[in-house]
Structure formats: structure tokens, C-alpha cells
PDB file of C-alpha atoms in Angstrom:
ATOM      1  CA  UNK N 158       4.024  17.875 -11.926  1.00  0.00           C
ATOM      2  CA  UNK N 159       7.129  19.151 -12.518  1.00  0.00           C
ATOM      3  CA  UNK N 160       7.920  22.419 -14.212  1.00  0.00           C
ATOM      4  CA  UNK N 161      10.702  23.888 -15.873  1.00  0.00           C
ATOM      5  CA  UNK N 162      13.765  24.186 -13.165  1.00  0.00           C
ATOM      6  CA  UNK N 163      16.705  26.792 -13.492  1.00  0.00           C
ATOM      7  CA  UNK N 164      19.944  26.168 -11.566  1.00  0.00           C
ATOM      8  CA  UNK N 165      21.399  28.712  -9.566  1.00  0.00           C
ATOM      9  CA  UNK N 166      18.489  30.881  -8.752  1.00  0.00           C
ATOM     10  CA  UNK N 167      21.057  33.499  -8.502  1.00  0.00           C
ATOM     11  CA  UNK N 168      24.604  34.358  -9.191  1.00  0.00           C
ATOM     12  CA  UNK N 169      27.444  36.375  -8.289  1.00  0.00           C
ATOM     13  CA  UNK N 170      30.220  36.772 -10.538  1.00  0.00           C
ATOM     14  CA  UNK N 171      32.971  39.136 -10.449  1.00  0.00           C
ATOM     15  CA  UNK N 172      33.675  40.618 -13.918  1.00  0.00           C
ATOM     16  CA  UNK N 173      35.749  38.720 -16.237  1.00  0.00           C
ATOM     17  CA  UNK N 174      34.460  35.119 -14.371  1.00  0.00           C
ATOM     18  CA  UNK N 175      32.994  32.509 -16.219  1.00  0.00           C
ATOM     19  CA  UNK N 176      29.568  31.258 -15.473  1.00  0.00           C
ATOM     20  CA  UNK N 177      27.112  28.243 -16.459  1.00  0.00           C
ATOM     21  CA  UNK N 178      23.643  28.460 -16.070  1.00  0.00           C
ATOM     22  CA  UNK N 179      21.568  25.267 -15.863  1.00  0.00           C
ATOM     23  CA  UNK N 180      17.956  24.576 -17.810  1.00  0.00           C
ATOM     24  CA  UNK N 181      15.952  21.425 -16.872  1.00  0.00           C
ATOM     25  CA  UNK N 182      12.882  21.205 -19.341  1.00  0.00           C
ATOM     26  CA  UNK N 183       9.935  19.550 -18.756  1.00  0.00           C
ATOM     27  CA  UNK N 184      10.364  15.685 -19.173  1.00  0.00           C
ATOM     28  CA  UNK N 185       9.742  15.195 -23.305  1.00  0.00           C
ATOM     29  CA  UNK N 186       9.900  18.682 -24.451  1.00  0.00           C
ATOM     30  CA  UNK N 187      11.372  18.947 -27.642  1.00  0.00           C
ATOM     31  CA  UNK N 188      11.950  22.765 -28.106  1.00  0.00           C
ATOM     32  CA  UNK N 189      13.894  24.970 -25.607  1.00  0.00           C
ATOM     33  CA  UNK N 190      14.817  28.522 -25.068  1.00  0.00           C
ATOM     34  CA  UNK N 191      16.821  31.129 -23.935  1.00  0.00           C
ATOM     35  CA  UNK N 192      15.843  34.371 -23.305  1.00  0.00           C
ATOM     36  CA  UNK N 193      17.307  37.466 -21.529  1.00  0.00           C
ATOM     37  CA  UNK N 194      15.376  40.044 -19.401  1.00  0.00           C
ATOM     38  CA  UNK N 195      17.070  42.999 -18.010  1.00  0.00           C
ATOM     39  CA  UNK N 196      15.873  45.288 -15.359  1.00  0.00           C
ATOM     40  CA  UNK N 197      12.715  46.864 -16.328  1.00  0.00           C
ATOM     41  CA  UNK N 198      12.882  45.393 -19.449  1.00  0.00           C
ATOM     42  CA  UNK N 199      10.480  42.256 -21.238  1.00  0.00           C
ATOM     43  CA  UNK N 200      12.506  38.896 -22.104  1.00  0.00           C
ATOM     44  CA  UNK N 201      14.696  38.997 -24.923  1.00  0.00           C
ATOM     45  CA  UNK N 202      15.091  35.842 -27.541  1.00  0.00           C
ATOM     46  CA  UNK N 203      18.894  34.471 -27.049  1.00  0.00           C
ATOM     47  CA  UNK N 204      18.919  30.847 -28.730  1.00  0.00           C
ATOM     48  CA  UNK N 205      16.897  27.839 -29.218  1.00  0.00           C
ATOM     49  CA  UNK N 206      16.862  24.444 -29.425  1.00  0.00           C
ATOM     50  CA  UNK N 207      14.846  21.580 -30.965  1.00  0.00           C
ATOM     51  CA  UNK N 208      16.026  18.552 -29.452  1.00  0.00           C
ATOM     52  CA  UNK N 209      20.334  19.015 -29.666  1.00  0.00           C
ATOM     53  CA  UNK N 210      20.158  20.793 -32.696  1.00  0.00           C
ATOM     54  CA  UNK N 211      20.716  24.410 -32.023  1.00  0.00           C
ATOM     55  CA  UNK N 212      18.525  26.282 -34.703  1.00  0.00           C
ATOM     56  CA  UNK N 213      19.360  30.090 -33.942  1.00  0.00           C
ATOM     57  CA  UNK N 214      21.258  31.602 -31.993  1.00  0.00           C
ATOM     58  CA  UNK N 215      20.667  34.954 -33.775  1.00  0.00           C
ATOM     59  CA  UNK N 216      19.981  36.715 -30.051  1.00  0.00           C
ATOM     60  CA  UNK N 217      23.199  36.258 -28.525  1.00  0.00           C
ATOM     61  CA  UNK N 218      24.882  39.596 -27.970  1.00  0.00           C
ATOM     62  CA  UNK N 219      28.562  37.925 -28.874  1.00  0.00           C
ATOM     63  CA  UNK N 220      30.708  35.149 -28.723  1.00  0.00           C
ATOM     64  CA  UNK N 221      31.117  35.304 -25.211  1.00  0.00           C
ATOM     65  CA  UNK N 222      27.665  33.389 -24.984  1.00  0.00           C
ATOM     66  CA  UNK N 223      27.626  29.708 -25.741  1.00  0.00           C
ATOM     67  CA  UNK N 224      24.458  27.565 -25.202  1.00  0.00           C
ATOM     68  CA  UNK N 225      24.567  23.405 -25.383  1.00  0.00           C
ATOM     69  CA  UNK N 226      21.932  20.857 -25.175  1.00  0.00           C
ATOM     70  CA  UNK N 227      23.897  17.766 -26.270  1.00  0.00           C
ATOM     71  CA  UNK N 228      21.328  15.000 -25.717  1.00  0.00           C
ATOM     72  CA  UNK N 229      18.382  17.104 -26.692  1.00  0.00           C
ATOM     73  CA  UNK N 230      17.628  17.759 -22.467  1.00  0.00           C
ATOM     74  CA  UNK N 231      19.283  19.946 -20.260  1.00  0.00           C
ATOM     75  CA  UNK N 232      20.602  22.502 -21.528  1.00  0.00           C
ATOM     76  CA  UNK N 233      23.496  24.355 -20.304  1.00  0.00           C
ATOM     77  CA  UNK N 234      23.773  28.613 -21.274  1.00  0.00           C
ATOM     78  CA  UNK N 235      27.748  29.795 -20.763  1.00  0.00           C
ATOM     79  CA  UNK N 236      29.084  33.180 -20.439  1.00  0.00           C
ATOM     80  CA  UNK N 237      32.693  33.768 -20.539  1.00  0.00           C
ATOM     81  CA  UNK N 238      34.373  36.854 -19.178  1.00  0.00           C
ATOM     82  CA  UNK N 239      31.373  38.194 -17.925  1.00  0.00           C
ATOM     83  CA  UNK N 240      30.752  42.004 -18.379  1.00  0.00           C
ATOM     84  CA  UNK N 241      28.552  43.860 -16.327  1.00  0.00           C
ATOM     85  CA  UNK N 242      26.044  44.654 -18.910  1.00  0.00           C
ATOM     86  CA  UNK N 243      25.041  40.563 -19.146  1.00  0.00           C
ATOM     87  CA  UNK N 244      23.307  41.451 -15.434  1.00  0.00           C
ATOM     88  CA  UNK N 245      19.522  40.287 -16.068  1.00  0.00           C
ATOM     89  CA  UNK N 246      17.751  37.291 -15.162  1.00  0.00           C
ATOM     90  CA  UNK N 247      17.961  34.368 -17.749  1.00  0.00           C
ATOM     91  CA  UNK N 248      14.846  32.608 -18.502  1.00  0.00           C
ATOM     92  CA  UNK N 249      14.677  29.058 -20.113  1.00  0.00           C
ATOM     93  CA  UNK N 250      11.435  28.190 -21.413  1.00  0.00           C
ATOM     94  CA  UNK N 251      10.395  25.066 -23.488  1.00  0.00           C
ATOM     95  CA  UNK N 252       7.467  23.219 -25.383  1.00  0.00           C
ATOM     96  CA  UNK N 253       6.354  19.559 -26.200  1.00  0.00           C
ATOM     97  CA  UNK N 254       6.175  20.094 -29.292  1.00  0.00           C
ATOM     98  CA  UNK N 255       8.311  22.133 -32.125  1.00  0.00           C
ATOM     99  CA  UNK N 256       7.678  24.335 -35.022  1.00  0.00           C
ATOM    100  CA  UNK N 257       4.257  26.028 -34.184  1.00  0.00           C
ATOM    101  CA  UNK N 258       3.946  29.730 -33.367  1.00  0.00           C
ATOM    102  CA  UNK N 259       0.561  28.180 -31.008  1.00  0.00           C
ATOM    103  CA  UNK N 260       3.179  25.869 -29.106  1.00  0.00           C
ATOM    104  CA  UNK N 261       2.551  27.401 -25.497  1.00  0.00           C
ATOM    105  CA  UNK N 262       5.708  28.004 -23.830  1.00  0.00           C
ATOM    106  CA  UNK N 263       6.632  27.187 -20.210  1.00  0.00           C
ATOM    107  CA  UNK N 264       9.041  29.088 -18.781  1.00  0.00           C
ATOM    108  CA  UNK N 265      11.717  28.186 -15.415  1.00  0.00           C
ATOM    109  CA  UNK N 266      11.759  30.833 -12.591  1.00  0.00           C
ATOM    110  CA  UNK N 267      15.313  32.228 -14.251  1.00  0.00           C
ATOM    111  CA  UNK N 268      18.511  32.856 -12.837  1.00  0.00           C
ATOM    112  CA  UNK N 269      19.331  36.278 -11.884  1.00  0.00           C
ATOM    113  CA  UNK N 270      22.993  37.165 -12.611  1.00  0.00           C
ATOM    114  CA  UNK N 271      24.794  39.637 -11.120  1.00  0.00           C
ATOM    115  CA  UNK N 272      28.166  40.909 -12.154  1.00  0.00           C
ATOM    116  CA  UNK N 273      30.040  42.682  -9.821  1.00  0.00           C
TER     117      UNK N 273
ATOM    118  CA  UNK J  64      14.007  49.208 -32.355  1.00  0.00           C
ATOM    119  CA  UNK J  65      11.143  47.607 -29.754  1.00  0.00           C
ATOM    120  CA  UNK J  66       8.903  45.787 -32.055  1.00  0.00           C
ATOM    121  CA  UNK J  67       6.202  45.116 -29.180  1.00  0.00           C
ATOM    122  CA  UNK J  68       5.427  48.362 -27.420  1.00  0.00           C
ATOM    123  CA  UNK J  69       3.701  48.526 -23.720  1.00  0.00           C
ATOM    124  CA  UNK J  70       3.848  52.048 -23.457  1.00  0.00           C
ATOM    125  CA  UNK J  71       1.844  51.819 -19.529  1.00  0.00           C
ATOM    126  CA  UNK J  72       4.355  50.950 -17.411  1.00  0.00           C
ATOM    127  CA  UNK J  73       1.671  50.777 -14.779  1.00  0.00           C
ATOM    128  CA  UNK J  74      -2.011  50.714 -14.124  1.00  0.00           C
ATOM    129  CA  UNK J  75      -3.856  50.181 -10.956  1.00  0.00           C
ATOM    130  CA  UNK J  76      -7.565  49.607 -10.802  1.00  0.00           C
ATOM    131  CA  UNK J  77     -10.241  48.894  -7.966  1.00  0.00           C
ATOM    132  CA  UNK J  78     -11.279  44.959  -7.457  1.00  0.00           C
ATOM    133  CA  UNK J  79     -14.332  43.972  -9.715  1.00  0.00           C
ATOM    134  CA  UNK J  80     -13.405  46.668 -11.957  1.00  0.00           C
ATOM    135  CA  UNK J  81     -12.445  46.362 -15.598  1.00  0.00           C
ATOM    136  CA  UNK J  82      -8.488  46.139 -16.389  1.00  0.00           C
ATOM    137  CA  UNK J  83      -7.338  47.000 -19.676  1.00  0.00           C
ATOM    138  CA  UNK J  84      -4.014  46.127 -20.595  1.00  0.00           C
ATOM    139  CA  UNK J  85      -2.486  47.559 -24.211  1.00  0.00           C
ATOM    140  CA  UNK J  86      -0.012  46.537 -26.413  1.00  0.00           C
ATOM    141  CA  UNK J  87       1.554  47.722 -29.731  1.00  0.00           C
ATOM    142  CA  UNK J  88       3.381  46.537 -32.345  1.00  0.00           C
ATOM    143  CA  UNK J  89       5.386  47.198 -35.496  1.00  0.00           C
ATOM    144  CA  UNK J  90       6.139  43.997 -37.613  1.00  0.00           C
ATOM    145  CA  UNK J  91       3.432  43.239 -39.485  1.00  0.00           C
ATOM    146  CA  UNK J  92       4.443  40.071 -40.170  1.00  0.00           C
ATOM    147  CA  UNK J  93       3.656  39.054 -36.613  1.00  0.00           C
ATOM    148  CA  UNK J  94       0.515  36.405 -36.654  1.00  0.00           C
ATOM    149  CA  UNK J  95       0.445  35.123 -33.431  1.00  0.00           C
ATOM    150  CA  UNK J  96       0.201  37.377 -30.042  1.00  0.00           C
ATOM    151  CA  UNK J  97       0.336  36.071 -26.382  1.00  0.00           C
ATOM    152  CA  UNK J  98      -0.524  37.526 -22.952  1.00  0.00           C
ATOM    153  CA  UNK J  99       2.296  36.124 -20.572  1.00  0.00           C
ATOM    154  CA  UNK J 100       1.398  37.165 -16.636  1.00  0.00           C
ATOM    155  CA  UNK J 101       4.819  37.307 -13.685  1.00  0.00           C
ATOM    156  CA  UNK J 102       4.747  37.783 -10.411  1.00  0.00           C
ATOM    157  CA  UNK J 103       7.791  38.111  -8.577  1.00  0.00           C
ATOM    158  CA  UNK J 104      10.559  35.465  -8.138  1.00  0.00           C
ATOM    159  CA  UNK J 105       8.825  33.145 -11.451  1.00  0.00           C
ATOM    160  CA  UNK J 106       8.889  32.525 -14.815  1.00  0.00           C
ATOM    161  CA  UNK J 107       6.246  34.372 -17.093  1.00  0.00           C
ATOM    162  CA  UNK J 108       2.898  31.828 -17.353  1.00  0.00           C
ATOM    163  CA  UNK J 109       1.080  31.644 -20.551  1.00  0.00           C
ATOM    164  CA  UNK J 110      -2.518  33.488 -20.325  1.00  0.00           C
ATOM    165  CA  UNK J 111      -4.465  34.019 -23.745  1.00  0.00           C
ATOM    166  CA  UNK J 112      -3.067  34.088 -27.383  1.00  0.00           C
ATOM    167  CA  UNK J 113      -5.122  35.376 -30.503  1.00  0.00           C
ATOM    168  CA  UNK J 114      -4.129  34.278 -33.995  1.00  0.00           C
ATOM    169  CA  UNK J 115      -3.952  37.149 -36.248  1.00  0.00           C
ATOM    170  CA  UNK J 116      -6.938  35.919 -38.513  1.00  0.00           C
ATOM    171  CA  UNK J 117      -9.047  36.418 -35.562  1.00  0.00           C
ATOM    172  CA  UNK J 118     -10.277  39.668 -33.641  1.00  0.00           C
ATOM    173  CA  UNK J 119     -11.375  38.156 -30.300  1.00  0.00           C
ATOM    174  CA  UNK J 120     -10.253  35.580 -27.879  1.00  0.00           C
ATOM    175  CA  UNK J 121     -12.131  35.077 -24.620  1.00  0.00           C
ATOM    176  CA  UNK J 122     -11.386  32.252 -21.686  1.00  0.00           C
ATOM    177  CA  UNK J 123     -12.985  33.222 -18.459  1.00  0.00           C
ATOM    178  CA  UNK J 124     -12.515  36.435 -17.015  1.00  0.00           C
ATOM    179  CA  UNK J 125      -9.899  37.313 -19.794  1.00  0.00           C
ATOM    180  CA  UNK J 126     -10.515  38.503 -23.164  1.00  0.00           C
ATOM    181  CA  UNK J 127      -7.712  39.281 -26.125  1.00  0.00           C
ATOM    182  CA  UNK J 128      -8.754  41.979 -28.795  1.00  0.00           C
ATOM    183  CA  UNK J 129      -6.792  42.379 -31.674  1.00  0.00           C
ATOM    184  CA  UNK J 130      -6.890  45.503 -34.528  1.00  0.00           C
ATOM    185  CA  UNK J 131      -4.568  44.506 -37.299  1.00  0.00           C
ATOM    186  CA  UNK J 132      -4.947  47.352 -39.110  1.00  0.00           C
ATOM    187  CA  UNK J 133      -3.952  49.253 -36.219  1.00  0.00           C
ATOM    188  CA  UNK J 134      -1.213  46.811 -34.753  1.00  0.00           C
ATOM    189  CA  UNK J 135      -2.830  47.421 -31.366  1.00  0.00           C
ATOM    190  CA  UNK J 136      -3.893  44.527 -28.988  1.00  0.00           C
ATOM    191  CA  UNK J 137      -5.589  44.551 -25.901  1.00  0.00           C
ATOM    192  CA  UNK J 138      -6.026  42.748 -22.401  1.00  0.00           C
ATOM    193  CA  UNK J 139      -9.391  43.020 -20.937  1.00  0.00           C
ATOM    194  CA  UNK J 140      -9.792  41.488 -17.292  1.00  0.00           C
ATOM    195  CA  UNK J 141     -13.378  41.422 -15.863  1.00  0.00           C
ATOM    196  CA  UNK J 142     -13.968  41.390 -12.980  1.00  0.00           C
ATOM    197  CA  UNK J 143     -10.788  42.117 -11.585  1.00  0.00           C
ATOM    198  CA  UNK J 144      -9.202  40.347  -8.488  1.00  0.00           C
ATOM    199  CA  UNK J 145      -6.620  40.547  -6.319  1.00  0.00           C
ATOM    200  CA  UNK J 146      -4.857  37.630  -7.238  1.00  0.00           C
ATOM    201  CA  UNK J 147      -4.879  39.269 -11.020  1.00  0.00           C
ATOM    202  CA  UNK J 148      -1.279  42.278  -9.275  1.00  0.00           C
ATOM    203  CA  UNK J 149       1.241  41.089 -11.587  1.00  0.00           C
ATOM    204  CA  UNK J 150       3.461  42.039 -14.367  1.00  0.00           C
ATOM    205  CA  UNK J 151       1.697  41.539 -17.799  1.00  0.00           C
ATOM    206  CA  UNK J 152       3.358  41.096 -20.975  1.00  0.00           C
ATOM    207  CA  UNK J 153       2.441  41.370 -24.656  1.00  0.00           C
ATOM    208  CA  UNK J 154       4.352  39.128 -26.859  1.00  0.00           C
ATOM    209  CA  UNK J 155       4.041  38.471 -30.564  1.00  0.00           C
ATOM    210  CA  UNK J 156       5.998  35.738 -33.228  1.00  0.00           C
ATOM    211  CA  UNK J 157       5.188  34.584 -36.865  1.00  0.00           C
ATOM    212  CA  UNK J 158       3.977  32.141 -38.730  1.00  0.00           C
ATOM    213  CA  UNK J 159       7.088  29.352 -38.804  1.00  0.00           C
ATOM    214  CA  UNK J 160       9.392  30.969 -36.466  1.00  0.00           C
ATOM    215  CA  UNK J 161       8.516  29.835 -32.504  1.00  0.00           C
ATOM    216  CA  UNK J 162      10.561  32.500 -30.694  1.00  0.00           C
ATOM    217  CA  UNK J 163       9.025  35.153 -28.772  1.00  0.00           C
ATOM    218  CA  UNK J 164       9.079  39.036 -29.166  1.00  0.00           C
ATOM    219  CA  UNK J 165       7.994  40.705 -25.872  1.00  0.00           C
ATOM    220  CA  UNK J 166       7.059  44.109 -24.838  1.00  0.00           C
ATOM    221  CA  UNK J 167       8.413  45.471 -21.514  1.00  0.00           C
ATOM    222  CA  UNK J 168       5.532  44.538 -19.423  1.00  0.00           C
ATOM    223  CA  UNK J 169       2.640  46.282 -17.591  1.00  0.00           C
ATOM    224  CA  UNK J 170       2.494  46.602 -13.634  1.00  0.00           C
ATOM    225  CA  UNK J 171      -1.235  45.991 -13.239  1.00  0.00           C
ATOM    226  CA  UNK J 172      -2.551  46.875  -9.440  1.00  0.00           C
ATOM    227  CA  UNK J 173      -5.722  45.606  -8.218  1.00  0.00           C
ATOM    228  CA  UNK J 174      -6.645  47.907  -4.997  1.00  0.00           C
ATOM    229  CA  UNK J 175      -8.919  45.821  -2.857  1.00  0.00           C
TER     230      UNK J 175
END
């Protein structure tokens, strides 16, 4: 069946771009996440969602990180002005069900952003 | 301030040997600890999870110890296989509260 999917794989921005990075959860999934992982480093919490309702967002390193999931689906994380210290890979993970530590987790492959 | 310590970067141990993967943490108000396993290229996949009111978990060839009083956890793979080379990490959240803390992760190295 289909797992979590992550759109680009990978991207190249130049410093001071834009980006959008793409989450498609499992079909039904009510909670989704964000999470950053830097080279040599374990994931790092960034924002989550139960259906559209963004519950925290406590992770985000600053407002130039925006994450949407309007009709409680896909879900879209934005950088603006990209700095080179947001290079990591950016993992989207997300369960059927919401508000239990126990809920297992299924992560996408993550995009790997690079910013030159 | 890394609540969730892997302080092994790296371990490599011969097939149908023992692996022991450790993990460390701070916040005691953690209750809930995973085992997520990477390989290269994916997402982390879910292995075992222990709930803080227990000691042991065991599903197959993997077993999850916990010491609370300690705030140490451990990995134990037996027998270990090939297919077990990955990236291991220890993660831990609380009661209420869904998101994940992880370590940094564990190289483990089965040498055929």
C-alpha cells in the first residue's frame, strides 16, 4: 500500500530563495509531522498537525518557516529566504490516529535541501 | 540541551552475534520510548516501543530494556543479520504530547 510520499526528493536553492516542500500522508491519517534532521544529527520536532488544525509549531527555528495543511491532507512546509543553516533533510511523518504517545508514526523518505 | 543521548556513534558486530544498542535520556517526564531503524535514502521505520511502566519489551529477534531509575534504555538484537546495517535511533515523548524526541542515531554494522 501506499506510504507516506515527500515531494522533491531533493532540492537546490540558492540562499535567499523560497522553497515548498510537499507531504502526502497516508490516505486517513489524522496527525502529521514535521521534523528536521541535519547531518549527523537525529530528527528534530518542527510542527504538527491534527487534521488542519496546526497544534504546535513550537520547533520552528523562526518565522521564515511556515507549514499548512488546509483540508486536513497534504501538507505543504515553506521556507522563505532560505539560509544555509536550514540544509538537512525534512521528514514528514503521520498517524491514523491522534493524541496517543503509542500512535506509531510513519515517516516519508524526506527531502534533502540544500542551500547553496 | 540533547534530551535523548546515543553516545555510540557506531558499533559493528559479527552475524549471529548479540547487538546492543544504548540510549540515554534526561527528561524524566518521558513515558514512552521507541526504537526507529534508517537505512539510506528512507524515512526512519518504527521497530519496538516500551511504555515506561514496563521494563521489557520483546518481538522477535528484538528486545527493549528500560531502567527508569537510570534513564538508560537498551536495544538488544539476537541473532544478528545482515539485513539488521542500519542507522538506529532512540526516541522518547510523554504522556499527552505525540511528538518525538530523538537521539542522534547509532551506525550498527553486521560483518558477515
Amino acid at each position: 500500500g501506499a506510504g507516506v510520499s515527500q515531494s522533491p526528493r531533493y532540492k537546490v536553492a540558492k540562499r535567499g530563495q523560497d522553497v515548498a516542500l510537499r507531504c502526502d500522508p497516508i490516505s486517513g491519517h489524522v496527525s502529521l509531522f514535521w521534523y528536521q534532521q541535519a547531518l549527523g544529527q537525529g530528527p528534530e520536532f518542527l510542527t504538527n498537525f491534527q487534521n488542519e488544525a496546526q497544534l504546535d509549531k513550537s520547533g520552528l527555528p523562526s518565522d521564515r518557516f511556515f507549514a499548512e495543511r488546509p483540508e486536513g491532507s497534504v501538507s505543504t512546509l515553506k521556507i522563505q529566504r532560505t539560509q544555509q543553516e536550514d540544509s538537512a533533510v525534512y521528514l514528514c511523518a503521520s498517524t491514523l490516529l491522534a493524541g496517543g504517545a503509542d500512535n506509531e508514526q510513519f515517516f516519508g523518505p524526506g527531502t534533502r535541501l540544500t542551500v547553496l | 540541551d540533547q534530551q535523548v543521548k546515543q553516545n555510540s556513534p557506531s558499533l559493528s558486530v559479527q552475524e549471529g552475534r548479540i547487538s546492543i544498542l544504548n540510549c540515554d535520556y534526561t527528561n524524566s517526564m518521558f513515558d514512552y520510548f521507541l526504537w526507529y531503524k534508517k537505512y539510506p535514502a528512507e524515512g526512519p521505520t518504527f521497530l519496538i516501543s516500551i511504555s515506561s511502566i514496563k521494563d521489557k519489551n520483546e518481538d522477535g529477534r528484538f528486545t527493549v530494556f528500560l531502567n527508569k531509575s537510570a534513564k538508560h534504555l537498551s536495544l538488544h538484537i539476537v541473532p544478528s543479520q545482515p539485513g539488521d546495517s542500519a542507522v538506529y535511533f532512540c526516541a522518547a515523548n510523554c504522556f499527552g504530547n505525540e511528538k518525538l524526541t530523538f537521539g542522534t542515531g547509532t551506525r550498527l554494522t553486521i560483518i558477515p
